[in-house]
Amino acid sequence: MDREIGFIGLGSMGLPMVLNLLKSNLKVKVYNRTPEKARDAVAAGAQQMDRAADVATVGGIVITMVSNDKALEEVVFEKDGIGKKLGVGGIHLSMSTVSPKTSRKLASYHEQQGSYYVASPVFGRPEAASAQKLFLLSSGHRDAKERVKPLQNALGQQVFDISEEPGGANVIKLGGNFMIMAAMEAMAESFNLAEKNGIDRQLAAEVYASTLFNCTVYQGYGQMIAKKSFEPAGFQLSLGFKDCNLVLDEANSTKTPMPLASLLHDRLLASIAKGRETHDWSALARVASEEAGLE
Ligand code: NAP
C-alpha cells in the first residue's frame, strides 16, 4: 500500500476523509484553495502545500475531492496543477461527482503523460465519510484500480468495480443521485398528502421508513422532509443542482428520456430562485409543500 498520498479539496467531504487517512498512519500532503480551511487537517498531522502541484510526487497517488468539473479541471490543467507533475506511473484518484465526459477527458490526458486516472465517486454524506462508511465506485485501468484499493478501503465500507471505461463510475454515481432526488420528491408529496388529511408528517415518515422503505435514504431524508428541517446542509442544494444538470446532460447525449429528472431540475431551480442554494438539497421538498399551500 502507498504510504504517502496527496489530497486536494478539504471541504465537507474532503476533510473527514483526510482525517481518516491520517488515522491509518499515512503521510498526507494537502492543498486547499482557501488555505485557512486546512487548519484541522494540519492539526491532525497533514502537511499543507501552497499549490496543487506540490501534493503530487512522480509516480505517486493524488486524491481529488473538489466541487465540480470546472474545479477538477483547474487542479489538473492549470499551471500549478497536478497534470504534468504525477509523471509515469502516477495515479489521479478522482472522487468528486463529475460528468463521465470529464472523466474520459482526464483519463486520456493522464494517459498521454504516462499516468493513470481512476474515477471513484462516493455514496455517503460527511457523517458517513467521518465514520469510514462511504461506498466507493471505481472505473479505470485494471492495475491502477488494484493499486488504489487499500486507500479506498481506508475511506469506506465497500468498493464497487464498475468498468475499465473511465466514465462508468460517474454514470452509476449520477444515476444514484437521481434516484435519491426522486425519492425526496416522492416523500415530500406523500407527507403533504398525510398532512392535508390531518395526519402527523413524522408518523407518516416513520411508517414508511420502518416498513417497505426501510433504508438509509428514506430514513435519513424522510426525517428531514417530515420535520421541514433543511439546515445545516450536509450536501448543499447548489451541488444537487449541479448533479441534476449532469444527469440531464448525460440523458441528452445518450438519448435517454428522463422526464422525472426534468421535474427535479425545476424543483431545484425554484429552490435556488427562492434563495435556498446553501440549504440541504432535501429542501427541494419545500416547493411541493408550497404548491400544496402548506407553507
Ligand atoms: P464543499 O464542502 O463545497 O467543498 C468543495 C471543495 O472544493 C473545497 O475544498 C473547495 O475549496 C474546493 N474547490 C472548489 N472550487 C475549486 C477550484 N476552482 N479550485 C480548487 N479547489 C476548489 O463540497 P463537498 O460537499 O465536500 O463535495 C465535494 C464533492 O463531493 C462534490 O463533487 C460533491 O458533489 C461530492 N459529494 C458530496 C457529498 C456530500 O454529502 N457533501 C456526498 C457525496 C459526494 P475552498 O475551500 O477554497 O472553497
mmCIF file of N, CA and C and ligand atoms in Angstrom, residues 9-14 31-34 37 65-68 71 74-75 95-97 122 124-126 173 234-235 239 242-243, ligand 1:
data_model
loop_
_atom_site.group_PDB
_atom_site.id
_atom_site.type_symbol
_atom_site.label_atom_id
_atom_site.label_comp_id
_atom_site.label_asym_id
_atom_site.label_seq_id
_atom_site.Cartn_x
_atom_site.Cartn_y
_atom_site.Cartn_z
ATOM 1 N N GLY A 9 -8.650 19.385 -1.832
ATOM 2 C CA GLY A 9 -10.066 19.699 -1.575
ATOM 3 C C GLY A 9 -10.499 19.278 -0.188
ATOM 4 N N LEU A 10 -10.422 20.250 0.750
ATOM 5 C CA LEU A 10 -10.752 19.932 2.150
ATOM 6 C C LEU A 10 -12.108 20.524 2.518
ATOM 7 N N GLY A 11 -13.134 20.209 1.724
ATOM 8 C CA GLY A 11 -14.490 20.669 2.026
ATOM 9 C C GLY A 11 -15.185 19.726 2.989
ATOM 10 N N SER A 12 -16.525 19.739 2.968
ATOM 11 C CA SER A 12 -17.309 18.914 3.901
ATOM 12 C C SER A 12 -16.938 17.439 3.798
ATOM 13 N N MET A 13 -16.605 16.977 2.602
ATOM 14 C CA MET A 13 -16.251 15.566 2.410
ATOM 15 C C MET A 13 -14.746 15.341 2.562
ATOM 16 N N GLY A 14 -13.955 16.219 1.930
ATOM 17 C CA GLY A 14 -12.506 16.005 1.888
ATOM 18 C C GLY A 14 -11.856 15.987 3.265
ATOM 19 N N TYR A 31 -3.712 20.182 -0.173
ATOM 20 C CA TYR A 31 -3.850 21.516 -0.745
ATOM 21 C C TYR A 31 -5.322 21.885 -0.723
ATOM 22 N N ASN A 32 -5.632 23.072 -0.221
ATOM 23 C CA ASN A 32 -6.986 23.609 -0.343
ATOM 24 C C ASN A 32 -6.892 25.040 -0.866
ATOM 25 N N ARG A 33 -7.776 25.372 -1.834
ATOM 26 C CA ARG A 33 -7.734 26.703 -2.457
ATOM 27 C C ARG A 33 -7.777 27.801 -1.405
ATOM 28 N N THR A 34 -8.658 27.642 -0.393
ATOM 29 C CA THR A 34 -8.701 28.596 0.718
ATOM 30 C C THR A 34 -7.828 28.006 1.834
ATOM 31 N N LYS A 37 -8.782 26.807 5.540
ATOM 32 C CA LYS A 37 -9.633 25.636 5.786
ATOM 33 C C LYS A 37 -8.826 24.352 5.967
ATOM 34 N N MET A 65 -10.989 15.838 -4.278
ATOM 35 C CA MET A 65 -12.377 15.865 -3.803
ATOM 36 C C MET A 65 -12.838 17.317 -3.833
ATOM 37 N N VAL A 66 -12.965 17.860 -5.059
ATOM 38 C CA VAL A 66 -13.366 19.256 -5.236
ATOM 39 C C VAL A 66 -14.810 19.328 -5.738
ATOM 40 N N SER A 67 -15.354 20.550 -5.801
ATOM 41 C CA SER A 67 -16.795 20.720 -6.029
ATOM 42 C C SER A 67 -17.336 20.134 -7.327
ATOM 43 N N ASN A 68 -16.701 20.475 -8.450
ATOM 44 C CA ASN A 68 -17.363 20.205 -9.731
ATOM 45 C C ASN A 68 -16.345 20.012 -10.858
ATOM 46 N N ALA A 71 -13.709 22.872 -11.313
ATOM 47 C CA ALA A 71 -12.680 22.865 -10.262
ATOM 48 C C ALA A 71 -11.698 21.717 -10.495
ATOM 49 N N GLU A 74 -9.386 22.516 -13.263
ATOM 50 C CA GLU A 74 -8.406 23.531 -12.850
ATOM 51 C C GLU A 74 -7.253 22.915 -12.067
ATOM 52 N N VAL A 75 -7.562 22.027 -11.116
ATOM 53 C CA VAL A 75 -6.463 21.498 -10.283
ATOM 54 C C VAL A 75 -5.579 20.521 -11.064
ATOM 55 N N MET A 95 -12.441 11.655 -6.795
ATOM 56 C CA MET A 95 -13.629 11.244 -6.030
ATOM 57 C C MET A 95 -14.803 12.226 -6.119
ATOM 58 N N SER A 96 -14.599 13.359 -6.790
ATOM 59 C CA SER A 96 -15.705 14.317 -6.939
ATOM 60 C C SER A 96 -16.807 13.712 -7.795
ATOM 61 N N THR A 97 -18.016 14.281 -7.660
ATOM 62 C CA THR A 97 -19.102 13.895 -8.563
ATOM 63 C C THR A 97 -19.009 14.776 -9.801
ATOM 64 N N VAL A 122 -18.260 8.796 -4.717
ATOM 65 C CA VAL A 122 -18.671 8.087 -3.495
ATOM 66 C C VAL A 122 -20.146 8.303 -3.188
ATOM 67 N N GLY A 124 -22.572 8.627 0.190
ATOM 68 C CA GLY A 124 -22.459 8.848 1.636
ATOM 69 C C GLY A 124 -22.213 10.309 1.904
ATOM 70 N N ARG A 125 -22.793 10.804 2.999
ATOM 71 C CA ARG A 125 -22.663 12.210 3.346
ATOM 72 C C ARG A 125 -21.450 12.410 4.260
ATOM 73 N N PRO A 126 -21.167 13.648 4.691
ATOM 74 C CA PRO A 126 -19.982 13.881 5.524
ATOM 75 C C PRO A 126 -19.934 12.996 6.785
ATOM 76 N N LYS A 173 -22.832 6.796 -10.342
ATOM 77 C CA LYS A 173 -22.996 7.806 -9.281
ATOM 78 C C LYS A 173 -24.143 8.768 -9.626
ATOM 79 N N GLY A 234 -25.885 19.050 4.796
ATOM 80 C CA GLY A 234 -24.845 18.023 4.679
ATOM 81 C C GLY A 234 -24.360 18.030 3.244
ATOM 82 N N PHE A 235 -25.305 18.210 2.334
ATOM 83 C CA PHE A 235 -24.988 18.295 0.906
ATOM 84 C C PHE A 235 -25.782 19.467 0.359
ATOM 85 N N LEU A 239 -25.034 21.994 -5.040
ATOM 86 C CA LEU A 239 -24.310 20.824 -5.580
ATOM 87 C C LEU A 239 -25.291 19.810 -6.156
ATOM 88 N N LYS A 242 -26.131 20.972 -9.524
ATOM 89 C CA LYS A 242 -25.035 20.603 -10.444
ATOM 90 C C LYS A 242 -25.217 19.150 -10.890
ATOM 91 N N ASP A 243 -25.524 18.256 -9.947
ATOM 92 C CA ASP A 243 -25.655 16.830 -10.292
ATOM 93 C C ASP A 243 -26.862 16.585 -11.195
HETATM 94 P P1 NAP B 1 -17.659 21.559 -0.433
HETATM 95 O O1 NAP B 1 -17.797 21.401 1.025
HETATM 96 O O2 NAP B 1 -18.319 22.680 -1.119
HETATM 97 O O3 NAP B 1 -16.080 21.564 -0.777
HETATM 98 C C1 NAP B 1 -15.639 21.790 -2.084
HETATM 99 C C2 NAP B 1 -14.126 21.758 -2.138
HETATM 100 O O4 NAP B 1 -13.714 22.046 -3.492
HETATM 101 C C3 NAP B 1 -13.452 22.823 -1.257
HETATM 102 O O5 NAP B 1 -12.254 22.288 -0.766
HETATM 103 C C4 NAP B 1 -13.195 23.937 -2.261
HETATM 104 O O6 NAP B 1 -12.136 24.803 -1.880
HETATM 105 C C5 NAP B 1 -12.780 23.124 -3.474
HETATM 106 N N1 NAP B 1 -12.866 23.908 -4.699
HETATM 107 C C6 NAP B 1 -13.990 24.449 -5.259
HETATM 108 N N2 NAP B 1 -13.669 25.104 -6.402
HETATM 109 C C7 NAP B 1 -12.322 24.969 -6.558
HETATM 110 C C8 NAP B 1 -11.411 25.407 -7.546
HETATM 111 N N3 NAP B 1 -11.812 26.122 -8.601
HETATM 112 N N4 NAP B 1 -10.093 25.086 -7.390
HETATM 113 C C9 NAP B 1 -9.691 24.364 -6.318
HETATM 114 N N5 NAP B 1 -10.499 23.906 -5.348
HETATM 115 C C10 NAP B 1 -11.807 24.212 -5.471
HETATM 116 O O7 NAP B 1 -18.182 20.243 -1.213
HETATM 117 P P2 NAP B 1 -18.292 18.756 -0.648
HETATM 118 O O8 NAP B 1 -19.642 18.588 -0.047
HETATM 119 O O9 NAP B 1 -17.060 18.396 0.110
HETATM 120 O O10 NAP B 1 -18.334 17.960 -2.058
HETATM 121 C C11 NAP B 1 -17.144 17.670 -2.780
HETATM 122 C C12 NAP B 1 -17.518 16.740 -3.941
HETATM 123 O O11 NAP B 1 -18.071 15.517 -3.389
HETATM 124 C C13 NAP B 1 -18.593 17.303 -4.867
HETATM 125 O O12 NAP B 1 -18.329 16.897 -6.188
HETATM 126 C C14 NAP B 1 -19.874 16.667 -4.356
HETATM 127 O O13 NAP B 1 -20.862 16.582 -5.367
HETATM 128 C C15 NAP B 1 -19.379 15.289 -3.913
HETATM 129 N N6 NAP B 1 -20.161 14.634 -2.851
HETATM 130 C C16 NAP B 1 -20.625 15.332 -1.777
HETATM 131 C C17 NAP B 1 -21.357 14.665 -0.800
HETATM 132 C C18 NAP B 1 -21.930 15.411 0.398
HETATM 133 O O14 NAP B 1 -22.858 14.862 1.046
HETATM 134 N N7 NAP B 1 -21.444 16.582 0.753
HETATM 135 C C19 NAP B 1 -21.593 13.293 -0.903
HETATM 136 C C20 NAP B 1 -21.072 12.585 -1.988
HETATM 137 C C21 NAP B 1 -20.348 13.275 -2.967
HETATM 138 P P3 NAP B 1 -12.468 26.131 -0.991
HETATM 139 O O15 NAP B 1 -12.424 25.652 0.435
HETATM 140 O O16 NAP B 1 -11.391 27.070 -1.341
HETATM 141 O O17 NAP B 1 -13.832 26.618 -1.397
#
